[in-house]
Short mmCIF file of C-alpha atoms in Angstrom, two decimals:
data_model
loop_
_atom_site.label_atom_id
_atom_site.label_comp_id
_atom_site.label_asym_id
_atom_site.label_seq_id
_atom_site.Cartn_x
_atom_site.Cartn_y
_atom_site.Cartn_z
CA MET A 1 10.33 0.26 -25.46
CA LYS A 2 7.24 0.83 -23.36
CA LEU A 3 8.02 4.49 -22.77
CA SER A 4 8.39 5.10 -26.51
CA PHE A 5 4.99 3.55 -27.13
CA LYS A 6 3.45 5.72 -24.41
CA LEU A 7 4.92 8.78 -26.11
CA TYR A 8 3.63 7.51 -29.41
CA LEU A 9 0.18 7.08 -27.85
CA ILE A 10 0.22 10.66 -26.58
CA ILE A 11 1.22 11.93 -30.03
CA ILE A 12 -1.62 9.98 -31.63
CA LEU A 13 -4.14 11.36 -29.16
CA LEU A 14 -2.90 14.91 -29.74
CA LEU A 15 -3.19 14.47 -33.51
CA ILE A 16 -6.68 13.09 -33.12
CA TYR A 17 -7.62 16.02 -30.93
CA VAL A 18 -6.28 18.51 -33.48
CA LYS A 19 -7.78 16.81 -36.52
CA GLN A 20 -11.13 16.04 -34.91
CA SER A 21 -11.86 18.90 -32.55
CA ALA A 22 -15.51 17.90 -32.30
CA GLN A 23 -14.48 14.58 -30.76
CA SER A 24 -13.58 15.78 -27.28
CA ASN A 25 -14.44 12.63 -25.35
CA PHE A 26 -11.26 10.95 -24.11
CA SER A 27 -12.62 7.41 -24.43
CA ASP A 28 -13.72 8.03 -28.00
CA SER A 29 -10.22 9.31 -28.79
CA LEU A 30 -8.72 6.18 -27.28
CA LYS A 31 -11.02 3.96 -29.34
CA LEU A 32 -9.96 5.73 -32.53
CA ALA A 33 -6.32 5.45 -31.49
CA LEU A 34 -6.84 1.70 -30.94
CA LYS A 35 -8.31 1.37 -34.42
CA ASN A 36 -5.33 3.15 -35.98
CA ALA A 37 -2.65 1.38 -33.90
CA ASN A 38 -0.39 -0.97 -35.86
CA HIS A 39 1.71 -2.44 -33.06
CA ASP A 40 0.34 -4.95 -30.55
CA THR A 41 2.21 -3.41 -27.60
CA LEU A 42 0.61 -0.07 -28.38
CA LYS A 43 -2.79 -1.75 -28.65
CA CYS A 44 -2.33 -3.26 -25.18
CA GLU A 45 -1.37 0.15 -23.79
CA ILE A 46 -4.45 1.78 -25.32
CA LEU A 47 -6.71 -1.04 -24.12
CA SER A 48 -5.30 -0.58 -20.59
CA GLU A 49 -6.22 3.11 -20.75
CA LEU A 50 -9.71 2.24 -22.05
CA ILE A 51 -10.18 -0.19 -19.16
CA GLU A 52 -9.30 2.58 -16.69
CA ASN A 53 -11.91 4.90 -18.23
CA GLU A 54 -14.73 2.39 -18.87
CA ASN A 55 -17.79 2.18 -16.62
CA ASP A 56 -19.71 -0.40 -18.65
CA ASP A 57 -18.76 -3.78 -17.17
CA SER A 58 -19.62 -5.74 -20.31
CA VAL A 59 -17.43 -3.51 -22.52
CA TRP A 60 -14.76 -3.40 -19.82
CA LEU A 61 -14.59 -7.20 -19.85
CA LYS A 62 -14.26 -7.28 -23.65
CA TYR A 63 -11.22 -4.99 -23.48
CA ASN A 64 -9.54 -7.38 -21.06
CA ASP A 65 -10.36 -10.32 -23.31
CA GLN A 66 -8.71 -8.46 -26.20
CA ILE A 67 -5.54 -7.96 -24.14
CA ILE A 68 -5.44 -11.68 -23.30
CA LYS A 69 -5.89 -12.61 -26.97
CA ILE A 70 -3.15 -10.22 -28.13
CA THR A 71 -0.68 -11.26 -25.42
CA ASN A 72 -1.22 -14.99 -25.89
CA THR A 73 -0.71 -14.64 -29.66
CA ASN A 74 2.54 -12.70 -29.24
CA LEU A 75 3.90 -14.93 -26.49
CA LYS A 76 3.84 -17.81 -28.99
CA LYS A 77 5.98 -15.86 -31.43
CA PRO A 78 9.79 -16.16 -31.32
CA ASN A 79 11.77 -13.08 -30.28
CA SER A 80 8.69 -11.30 -28.89
CA ASP A 81 8.92 -8.90 -25.95
CA GLU A 82 7.93 -11.57 -23.43
CA LYS A 83 8.27 -9.40 -20.32
CA THR A 84 6.01 -6.64 -21.67
CA TYR A 85 3.30 -9.00 -22.91
CA LEU A 86 3.35 -11.04 -19.70
CA LYS A 87 2.88 -7.83 -17.71
CA TYR A 88 -0.20 -6.89 -19.76
CA LEU A 89 -1.51 -10.45 -19.39
CA SER A 90 -1.10 -10.19 -15.62
CA ILE A 91 -3.05 -6.93 -15.53
CA ALA A 92 -5.87 -8.46 -17.59
CA PHE A 93 -6.04 -11.52 -15.29
CA ASN A 94 -6.25 -9.21 -12.28
CA ASN A 95 -9.06 -7.20 -13.88
CA ILE A 96 -11.07 -10.33 -14.66
CA ALA A 97 -10.49 -11.61 -11.14
CA TYR A 98 -11.88 -8.34 -9.79
CA LYS A 99 -14.99 -8.67 -11.98
CA GLN A 100 -15.52 -12.31 -11.01
CA GLY A 101 -15.19 -11.43 -7.34
CA LYS A 102 -17.68 -8.60 -7.71
CA ASP A 103 -20.12 -11.03 -9.33
CA GLY A 104 -19.75 -13.42 -6.40
CA ASN A 105 -17.76 -16.02 -8.35
CA SER A 106 -14.96 -16.38 -5.80
CA ASP A 107 -13.45 -19.60 -7.17
CA SER A 108 -12.92 -18.11 -10.62
CA ALA A 109 -11.63 -14.87 -9.10
CA LEU A 110 -9.10 -16.84 -7.06
CA THR A 111 -7.94 -18.78 -10.12
CA TYR A 112 -7.29 -15.65 -12.18
CA SER A 113 -5.59 -13.88 -9.26
CA ILE A 114 -3.19 -16.78 -8.70
CA LYS A 115 -2.37 -16.84 -12.44
CA SER A 116 -1.60 -13.13 -12.25
CA LEU A 117 0.55 -13.58 -9.13
CA GLU A 118 2.62 -16.33 -10.78
CA ILE A 119 3.47 -14.00 -13.68
CA GLU A 120 4.33 -11.10 -11.37
CA GLN A 121 6.58 -13.25 -9.21
CA LYS A 122 8.30 -14.59 -12.33
CA LEU A 123 8.98 -11.03 -13.54
CA ASN A 124 9.81 -9.77 -10.01
CA LEU A 125 7.11 -7.10 -10.30
CA LYS A 126 6.94 -6.44 -6.58
CA LYS A 127 4.36 -3.68 -6.58
CA LEU A 128 1.94 -5.60 -8.81
CA ALA A 129 2.55 -8.80 -6.84
CA ALA A 130 1.71 -7.04 -3.59
CA SER A 131 -1.53 -5.76 -5.12
CA THR A 132 -2.44 -9.25 -6.33
CA LEU A 133 -1.69 -10.73 -2.91
CA ASN A 134 -4.11 -8.17 -1.51
CA ASN A 135 -6.76 -9.27 -4.01
CA ILE A 136 -6.29 -12.94 -3.11
CA ALA A 137 -6.55 -12.07 0.59
CA LYS A 138 -9.84 -10.25 -0.12
CA ILE A 139 -11.24 -13.31 -1.89
CA TYR A 140 -10.33 -15.57 1.03
CA ASP A 141 -11.92 -13.03 3.37
CA ASP A 142 -15.15 -13.21 1.33
CA LEU A 143 -15.00 -17.01 1.54
CA GLY A 144 -14.63 -16.86 5.32
CA ASP A 145 -11.12 -18.33 5.22
CA TYR A 146 -9.65 -15.71 7.57
CA LYS A 147 -6.37 -17.52 8.19
CA ASN A 148 -5.45 -17.52 4.51
CA ALA A 149 -6.73 -13.97 4.18
CA LEU A 150 -4.35 -12.75 6.90
CA THR A 151 -1.49 -14.83 5.46
CA TYR A 152 -1.79 -13.18 2.05
CA TYR A 153 -2.33 -9.72 3.51
CA ASN A 154 0.83 -10.13 5.61
CA GLU A 155 2.81 -11.25 2.54
CA SER A 156 1.56 -8.18 0.72
CA GLN A 157 2.47 -5.96 3.67
CA THR A 158 6.01 -7.36 3.75
CA ILE A 159 6.60 -6.45 0.10
CA ARG A 160 4.99 -3.03 0.42
CA THR A 161 7.08 -2.22 3.48
CA GLU A 162 10.21 -3.34 1.62
CA ILE A 163 9.50 -1.00 -1.32
CA ASN A 164 8.10 1.74 0.97
CA ASP A 165 4.72 1.81 -0.78
CA GLN A 166 2.78 3.92 1.74
CA ILE A 167 -0.47 3.88 -0.24
CA GLY A 168 -0.22 0.11 -0.56
CA ILE A 169 0.53 -0.30 3.16
CA ALA A 170 -2.59 1.71 3.98
CA ASN A 171 -4.67 -0.47 1.62
CA THR A 172 -3.37 -3.66 3.21
CA MET A 173 -4.06 -2.37 6.73
CA SER A 174 -7.60 -1.56 5.66
CA GLY A 175 -8.02 -5.10 4.34
CA ILE A 176 -6.63 -6.60 7.55
CA GLY A 177 -9.11 -4.49 9.47
CA MET A 178 -11.99 -6.02 7.51
CA VAL A 179 -10.67 -9.54 8.17
CA TYR A 180 -10.64 -8.87 11.90
CA PHE A 181 -14.16 -7.46 11.69
CA ASN A 182 -15.46 -10.48 9.80
CA SER A 183 -13.72 -12.79 12.26
CA GLY A 184 -15.43 -11.04 15.18
CA ASP A 185 -12.56 -8.92 16.55
CA ILE A 186 -14.14 -5.44 16.32
CA ILE A 187 -11.43 -3.74 18.38
CA LYS A 188 -8.64 -4.95 16.09
CA ALA A 189 -10.78 -4.12 13.04
CA ILE A 190 -11.19 -0.49 14.05
CA GLU A 191 -7.53 -0.32 15.15
CA PHE A 192 -6.22 -1.33 11.71
CA SER A 193 -8.79 0.79 9.88
CA GLU A 194 -7.76 3.84 11.92
CA LYS A 195 -4.07 3.12 11.18
CA SER A 196 -4.91 2.99 7.50
CA LEU A 197 -6.76 6.30 7.81
CA GLN A 198 -3.79 7.95 9.58
CA ILE A 199 -1.33 6.93 6.84
CA ARG A 200 -3.64 8.16 4.10
CA GLU A 201 -4.14 11.48 5.85
CA GLN A 202 -0.36 11.87 6.38
CA ILE A 203 0.44 11.33 2.69
CA ASN A 204 -2.56 13.46 1.65
CA ASP A 205 -4.20 10.58 -0.22
CA LYS A 206 -7.69 12.06 -0.53
CA ARG A 207 -9.32 9.10 -2.26
CA GLY A 208 -7.70 6.69 0.14
CA THR A 209 -8.81 8.79 3.11
CA ALA A 210 -12.37 8.75 1.79
CA ASN A 211 -12.17 4.97 1.40
CA SER A 212 -10.92 4.54 4.99
CA LEU A 213 -13.70 6.76 6.31
CA ASN A 214 -16.21 4.72 4.31
CA ASN A 215 -14.85 1.45 5.76
CA ILE A 216 -14.85 2.73 9.35
CA ALA A 217 -18.40 4.02 8.85
CA GLY A 218 -19.38 0.53 7.65
CA LEU A 219 -17.86 -1.01 10.78
CA TYR A 220 -19.88 1.25 13.03
CA LYS A 221 -23.01 0.55 10.96
CA LYS A 222 -22.62 -3.20 11.37
CA GLN A 223 -22.19 -2.65 15.09
CA GLY A 224 -25.48 -0.80 15.14
CA ASP A 225 -23.91 2.57 15.97
CA LEU A 226 -25.79 4.46 13.25
CA GLU A 227 -24.95 7.94 14.54
CA LYS A 228 -21.20 7.27 14.49
CA SER A 229 -21.59 5.57 11.13
CA ILE A 230 -23.35 8.49 9.47
CA GLU A 231 -20.73 10.87 10.90
CA TYR A 232 -17.95 9.00 9.08
CA PHE A 233 -20.02 8.61 5.90
CA LYS A 234 -20.56 12.38 5.81
CA ARG A 235 -16.84 13.03 6.28
CA CYS A 236 -16.24 10.64 3.39
CA LEU A 237 -18.83 12.49 1.30
CA ASP A 238 -17.20 15.88 2.00
CA ILE A 239 -13.79 14.67 0.84
CA CYS A 240 -15.22 13.05 -2.31
CA LYS A 241 -16.98 16.32 -3.17
CA SER A 242 -13.78 18.31 -2.59
CA ILE A 243 -11.92 16.23 -5.20
CA ASN A 244 -14.90 15.75 -7.57
CA HIS A 245 -14.77 11.98 -7.07
CA ASN A 246 -18.22 11.18 -8.46
CA GLU A 247 -18.06 7.44 -7.86
CA GLY A 248 -17.10 8.04 -4.23
CA ILE A 249 -19.88 10.62 -3.83
CA THR A 250 -22.41 8.12 -5.20
CA ILE A 251 -21.23 5.39 -2.82
CA ALA A 252 -21.27 7.74 0.18
CA LEU A 253 -24.76 8.99 -0.67
CA THR A 254 -25.99 5.41 -1.07
CA ASN A 255 -24.59 4.45 2.32
CA ILE A 256 -26.06 7.53 4.00
CA GLY A 257 -29.43 6.79 2.40
CA SER A 258 -29.25 3.20 3.69
CA ILE A 259 -28.74 4.47 7.24
CA TYR A 260 -31.75 6.79 6.97
CA LYS A 261 -33.72 3.81 5.69
CA ASP A 262 -32.55 1.68 8.65
CA LYS A 263 -33.65 4.48 10.97
CA GLN A 264 -37.07 4.43 9.21
CA ASN A 265 -36.54 7.99 7.98
CA LEU A 266 -37.81 6.94 4.56
CA ASP A 267 -38.44 10.39 3.08
CA LYS A 268 -34.89 11.52 3.82
CA ALA A 269 -33.53 8.22 2.51
CA LEU A 270 -35.49 8.72 -0.70
CA LEU A 271 -34.08 12.22 -1.19
CA VAL A 272 -30.51 10.98 -0.74
CA PHE A 273 -31.03 8.03 -3.12
CA MET A 274 -32.52 10.40 -5.72
CA GLU A 275 -29.45 12.63 -5.44
CA SER A 276 -27.27 9.56 -5.88
CA LEU A 277 -29.27 8.58 -8.97
CA GLU A 278 -28.80 11.96 -10.65
CA LEU A 279 -25.09 11.91 -9.99
CA ALA A 280 -24.75 8.36 -11.36
CA LYS A 281 -26.65 9.38 -14.52
CA ASN A 282 -24.39 12.40 -15.04
CA SER A 283 -21.30 10.21 -14.74
CA ARG A 284 -22.76 7.66 -17.18
CA ASN A 285 -22.01 4.83 -14.74
CA LYS A 286 -24.73 2.31 -15.56
CA LEU A 287 -23.94 0.04 -12.64
CA ALA A 288 -24.20 2.96 -10.21
CA VAL A 289 -27.47 4.03 -11.86
CA GLY A 290 -28.83 0.50 -11.47
CA ASN A 291 -27.84 0.41 -7.79
CA ALA A 292 -29.46 3.78 -7.11
CA LEU A 293 -32.68 2.64 -8.83
CA ALA A 294 -32.67 -0.56 -6.75
CA HIS A 295 -32.28 1.43 -3.52
CA ILE A 296 -35.13 3.77 -4.48
CA GLY A 297 -37.26 0.72 -5.25
CA SER A 298 -36.47 -0.71 -1.81
CA VAL A 299 -37.69 2.49 -0.10
CA TYR A 300 -40.97 2.38 -2.00
CA TYR A 301 -41.30 -1.32 -1.12
CA VAL A 302 -40.99 -0.49 2.59
CA LYS A 303 -43.49 2.33 2.05
CA LYS A 304 -45.80 -0.32 0.48
CA ASP A 305 -45.97 1.70 -2.73
CA TYR A 306 -45.59 -1.42 -4.83
CA THR A 307 -46.32 0.26 -8.15
CA ALA A 308 -43.38 2.65 -7.72
CA ALA A 309 -41.21 -0.16 -6.33
CA GLU A 310 -41.98 -2.30 -9.41
CA LYS A 311 -41.07 0.61 -11.72
CA TYR A 312 -37.65 1.22 -10.17
CA TYR A 313 -36.80 -2.46 -9.73
CA THR A 314 -37.67 -3.11 -13.40
CA GLU A 315 -35.43 -0.25 -14.55
CA SER A 316 -32.56 -1.54 -12.42
CA LEU A 317 -33.03 -5.05 -13.85
CA GLY A 318 -32.74 -3.69 -17.39
CA LEU A 319 -29.42 -2.00 -16.59
CA TYR A 320 -28.04 -5.07 -14.81
CA ASN A 321 -28.88 -7.18 -17.86
CA GLU A 322 -27.06 -4.67 -20.07
CA GLN A 323 -24.07 -4.93 -17.75
CA ASN A 324 -24.21 -8.73 -17.87
CA ASN A 325 -24.05 -8.79 -14.07
CA PRO A 326 -25.67 -12.10 -12.99
CA SER A 327 -25.43 -11.43 -9.26
CA LYS A 328 -27.25 -8.09 -9.58
CA VAL A 329 -29.77 -9.60 -12.02
CA ALA A 330 -30.61 -12.36 -9.52
CA ASN A 331 -31.14 -9.75 -6.78
CA ALA A 332 -33.35 -7.58 -9.00
CA LEU A 333 -35.48 -10.57 -10.03
CA TYR A 334 -35.88 -11.59 -6.39
CA ASN A 335 -36.98 -8.05 -5.48
CA LEU A 336 -39.48 -7.97 -8.33
CA SER A 337 -40.82 -11.36 -7.26
CA LEU A 338 -41.47 -9.94 -3.77
CA VAL A 339 -43.29 -6.93 -5.25
CA TYR A 340 -45.44 -9.08 -7.55
CA PHE A 341 -46.28 -11.37 -4.65
CA GLU A 342 -47.46 -8.40 -2.55
CA GLN A 343 -49.55 -7.27 -5.54
CA LYS A 344 -50.98 -10.81 -5.76
CA LYS A 345 -49.52 -11.18 -9.25
CA TYR A 346 -48.49 -14.72 -8.46
CA LYS A 347 -47.59 -15.88 -11.97
CA LYS A 348 -45.20 -12.96 -12.46
CA ALA A 349 -43.86 -13.51 -8.97
CA LEU A 350 -43.29 -17.20 -9.81
CA THR A 351 -41.50 -16.40 -13.08
CA CYS A 352 -39.13 -13.90 -11.46
CA GLY A 353 -38.54 -16.16 -8.46
CA LYS A 354 -37.62 -19.15 -10.63
CA GLN A 355 -35.28 -17.05 -12.76
CA SER A 356 -33.59 -15.65 -9.65
CA LEU A 357 -33.09 -19.17 -8.27
CA GLN A 358 -31.69 -20.47 -11.58
CA ILE A 359 -29.18 -17.63 -11.97
CA SER A 360 -28.15 -17.96 -8.31
CA LYS A 361 -27.44 -21.66 -8.90
CA THR A 362 -25.34 -20.78 -11.96
CA ILE A 363 -23.11 -18.42 -9.96
CA SER A 364 -23.22 -20.57 -6.79
CA ASN A 365 -24.75 -17.82 -4.66
CA ALA A 366 -26.10 -19.96 -1.81
CA GLU A 367 -27.56 -17.03 0.15
CA ARG A 368 -29.67 -15.82 -2.78
CA MET A 369 -30.64 -19.43 -3.62
CA LYS A 370 -31.92 -19.86 -0.07
CA ASP A 371 -34.02 -16.66 -0.21
CA ALA A 372 -35.40 -17.52 -3.66
CA ALA A 373 -36.30 -21.07 -2.57
CA GLU A 374 -38.12 -19.72 0.50
CA LEU A 375 -40.06 -17.24 -1.65
CA LEU A 376 -40.94 -19.94 -4.20
CA TYR A 377 -42.22 -22.15 -1.38
CA THR A 378 -44.54 -19.32 -0.32
CA ILE A 379 -45.71 -18.68 -3.91
CA TYR A 380 -46.36 -22.36 -4.70
CA SER A 381 -48.23 -22.72 -1.42
CA GLN A 382 -50.41 -19.75 -2.37
CA LEU A 383 -51.05 -21.32 -5.80
CA GLY A 384 -51.92 -24.67 -4.20
CA ASN A 385 -49.02 -26.54 -5.80
CA TYR A 386 -47.92 -28.30 -2.62
CA GLN A 387 -45.56 -30.75 -4.31
CA LEU A 388 -43.35 -27.97 -5.70
CA ALA A 389 -43.87 -26.00 -2.51
CA LEU A 390 -42.47 -28.97 -0.57
CA GLU A 391 -39.50 -29.33 -2.96
CA ASN A 392 -38.58 -25.69 -2.53
CA LYS A 393 -39.09 -25.97 1.22
CA GLU A 394 -36.67 -28.88 1.30
CA LEU A 395 -34.19 -26.92 -0.82
CA TYR A 396 -34.56 -23.95 1.50
CA VAL A 397 -33.91 -26.09 4.60
CA LEU A 398 -30.94 -27.78 2.91
CA LEU A 399 -29.40 -24.45 1.95
CA LYS A 400 -30.17 -22.98 5.34
CA ASP A 401 -28.44 -25.90 7.07
CA SER A 402 -25.50 -25.63 4.66
CA LEU A 403 -25.16 -21.92 5.35
CA LEU A 404 -25.55 -22.57 9.05
CA ASN A 405 -22.74 -25.13 8.86
CA ARG A 406 -20.67 -22.60 6.97
CA GLU A 407 -21.38 -20.03 9.66
CA THR A 408 -20.49 -22.63 12.27
CA GLN A 409 -17.23 -23.27 10.44
CA LYS A 410 -16.63 -19.54 10.29
CA ALA A 411 -17.34 -19.30 13.99
CA THR A 412 -14.88 -22.14 14.61
CA ILE A 413 -12.31 -20.38 12.45
CA LYS A 414 -13.03 -17.17 14.35
CA SER A 415 -12.44 -18.94 17.66
CA GLN A 416 -9.29 -20.62 16.35
CA LEU A 417 -8.08 -17.34 14.91
CA LYS A 418 -8.73 -15.61 18.21
CA TYR A 419 -6.96 -18.41 20.08
CA ASP A 420 -4.00 -18.25 17.69
CA TYR A 421 -3.91 -14.50 18.05
CA GLU A 422 -3.98 -14.65 21.86
CA LYS A 423 -1.37 -17.41 21.82
CA LYS A 424 0.81 -15.38 19.50
CA ALA A 425 0.23 -12.30 21.64
CA ALA A 426 1.32 -14.25 24.75
CA ALA A 427 4.36 -15.60 22.89
CA ASP A 428 5.11 -12.10 21.68
CA ASN A 429 4.92 -10.85 25.27
CA VAL A 430 7.45 -13.49 26.39
CA LYS A 431 9.58 -12.65 23.37
CA VAL A 432 9.33 -8.96 24.20
CA LEU A 433 10.42 -9.61 27.79
CA GLU A 434 13.35 -11.71 26.61
CA GLU A 435 14.28 -9.09 24.07
CA LYS A 436 13.98 -6.46 26.79
CA LYS A 437 16.38 -8.42 29.02
CA ILE A 438 18.79 -8.87 26.14
CA SER A 439 18.48 -5.18 25.32
CA GLU A 440 19.15 -4.24 28.95
CA LEU A 441 22.19 -6.55 29.03
CA LYS A 442 23.45 -5.10 25.77
CA LEU A 443 22.85 -1.61 27.12
CA LYS A 444 24.82 -2.43 30.27
CA GLN A 445 27.64 -3.89 28.19
CA GLU A 446 27.62 -0.82 25.99
CA GLN A 447 27.71 1.41 29.08
CA ASN A 448 30.66 -0.60 30.47
CA GLN A 449 32.40 -0.39 27.12
CA LYS A 450 31.81 3.35 27.07
CA HIS A 451 33.20 3.57 30.63
CA TYR A 452 36.34 1.69 29.62
CA ILE A 453 36.69 3.84 26.56
CA TYR A 454 36.34 7.02 28.63
CA VAL A 455 38.96 5.78 31.16
CA GLY A 456 41.28 4.83 28.31
CA LEU A 457 40.80 8.21 26.67
CA ALA A 458 41.51 9.93 30.01
CA LEU A 459 44.76 7.93 30.47
CA ILE A 460 45.80 8.65 26.91
CA THR A 461 45.06 12.33 27.47
CA LEU A 462 47.10 12.39 30.69
CA PHE A 463 49.96 10.55 29.02
CA GLY A 464 49.78 13.00 26.14
CA LEU A 465 49.89 15.96 28.53
CA PHE A 466 52.87 14.38 30.34
CA MET A 467 54.71 13.81 27.09
CA TYR A 468 53.91 17.32 25.94
CA THR A 469 55.23 18.78 29.23
CA ARG A 470 58.39 16.69 28.97
CA PHE A 471 58.82 17.79 25.40
CA ARG A 472 58.52 21.46 26.37
CA THR A 473 60.97 21.02 29.29
CA THR A 474 63.48 19.20 27.11
CA LYS A 475 63.14 21.84 24.45
CA LYS A 476 63.68 24.59 27.04
CA GLN A 477 66.71 22.82 28.51
CA LYS A 478 68.13 22.32 25.05
CA ALA A 479 67.71 26.02 24.36
CA ILE A 480 69.57 26.89 27.59
CA ILE A 481 72.39 24.49 26.74
CA GLU A 482 72.62 25.95 23.26
CA GLN A 483 72.75 29.42 24.77
CA GLN A 484 75.47 28.38 27.27
CA LYS A 485 77.42 26.75 24.46
CA VAL A 486 77.33 29.99 22.49
CA VAL A 487 78.55 31.94 25.56
CA ALA A 488 81.35 29.41 26.18
CA GLU A 489 82.41 29.57 22.56
CA LYS A 490 82.51 33.34 22.75
CA GLN A 491 84.62 33.15 25.97
CA MET A 492 86.98 30.68 24.29
CA GLU A 493 87.35 33.04 21.40
CA ILE A 494 88.23 35.86 23.85
CA VAL A 495 90.82 33.63 25.67
CA ASP A 496 92.34 32.59 22.35
CA LEU A 497 92.54 36.19 21.30
CA LYS A 498 94.19 37.22 24.59
CA GLN A 499 96.66 34.32 24.38
CA LYS A 500 97.53 35.29 20.85
CA GLU A 501 98.13 38.88 21.90
CA ILE A 502 100.45 37.73 24.74
CA LEU A 503 102.42 35.47 22.46
CA GLU A 504 102.76 38.22 19.91
CA SER A 505 104.04 40.59 22.68
CA ILE A 506 106.63 38.03 23.80
CA HIS A 507 107.82 37.48 20.27
CA TYR A 508 108.03 41.23 19.77
CA ALA A 509 110.08 41.75 22.95
CA LYS A 510 112.37 38.93 21.95
CA ARG A 511 113.02 40.53 18.61
CA ILE A 512 113.82 43.85 20.29
CA GLN A 513 116.20 42.09 22.70
CA LYS A 514 117.94 40.43 19.83
CA ALA A 515 118.30 43.72 18.10
CA LEU A 516 119.84 45.54 21.12
CA LEU A 517 122.24 42.87 22.51
CA PRO A 518 125.46 41.87 20.58
CA SER A 519 125.49 38.35 19.46
CA GLU A 520 127.44 35.64 21.26
CA LYS A 521 129.82 35.27 18.31
CA TYR A 522 130.59 38.94 18.43
CA ILE A 523 131.44 38.87 22.14
CA LYS A 524 133.74 35.90 21.78
CA LYS A 525 135.61 37.66 19.02
CA LYS A 526 136.19 40.74 21.13
CA ILE A 527 137.49 38.84 24.11
CA GLN A 528 140.06 37.09 22.13
#
């Protein structure tokens, strides 16, 4: 069913291309195909393709909402293709979870991911289920719940190993590497990231290889090894350029620019961010354009060129609003508030600061709330409004303590995780030793069995040779006997022949004698 609809989709797109040669854009063709589609399954297929090719987050989200609406409507109908519609529903839930996670709304992301996983497990869609397990693990990692993160990653790895999904295995290893990094085990983090890189290089997964290089570069950056970090980012950039992966190029350039900024090489950072901006514009990726503008604004802020910083931050804010990205909007407003404060435009600084705080509360972004509250305290103090300054100071301290407690909890989890890991490692060592002993015993038994088998084979061979020799001797003796029998028979024939000849001679002589001598009757007659 699904394959026929895919073929039908291709036919539609080809017809559209032929009939409307001026409309060469693939997304536009898909939109027209969606408008002309009469079957809901086909609509879901087209919407899935549109989602894959859409860079505008707000539009992207609408497409997923359409899939959910179509699938829910059809699932209520009798005799509908439940499996197909549930699969599309699962994909839409996963997409929304990804968007919610990107916006910092982890609870909502987790909810949608679990809904998706339940459907996939019901339909036994192993590959999709493994991907969803990965997504759930990533959410737990973001929340600092490293135990659950590793649990879900390991479940995903089990499925992907079972179905021999090498790309998926590499992705899971990369995720595990990030968990170990966030939990403080840098050595294990790099170890798993390198394993992921090796698999991706072996299967010639260029995009995956670039992603691994990007992750490893990030690990070195967080360690403070900027030289090693920029080396990996540049390798990532080279691969992305070789496959014309514009999004990857933009990310790599942004990361390289950030390193130059950290090294206080602001002019070089600015050049790289400008290059990233041009590329993002050419690819029509509004989110990437907004990010590049924000990075350029940050360089000008460090340079104390507040006019230029304001210009670029304002442009980025406009794009984030278009994208309906609350997390990015809150960041942009906070940055603008800082710029206005430095320019002594306190009212504008206050307006942006309050908006940033309000949006951060809405999406439960405690880190941004803390920063905004601290900035508002400074602004209100400057304006002489000490009551509100005090309220924001109290909020800042409360959030700081809350985050500190969270960090303490994370540290505790890190310690527990490390303890569990070391305990498991020790148990594994004992298990390995026991298994080694068992293996050695099994090997010895196998060697003994082989020895017995060899001895048995040797005895059988000897017995076979003996029997073969006896057989040949018996056969030879039988041949001699047969030969002697033939000779004896021939001799008997000669004796019989001789005997016959003698008897015949006797009989012949007797007949002659009878013929020559007068008979007894005749003699008696003469005597009388």
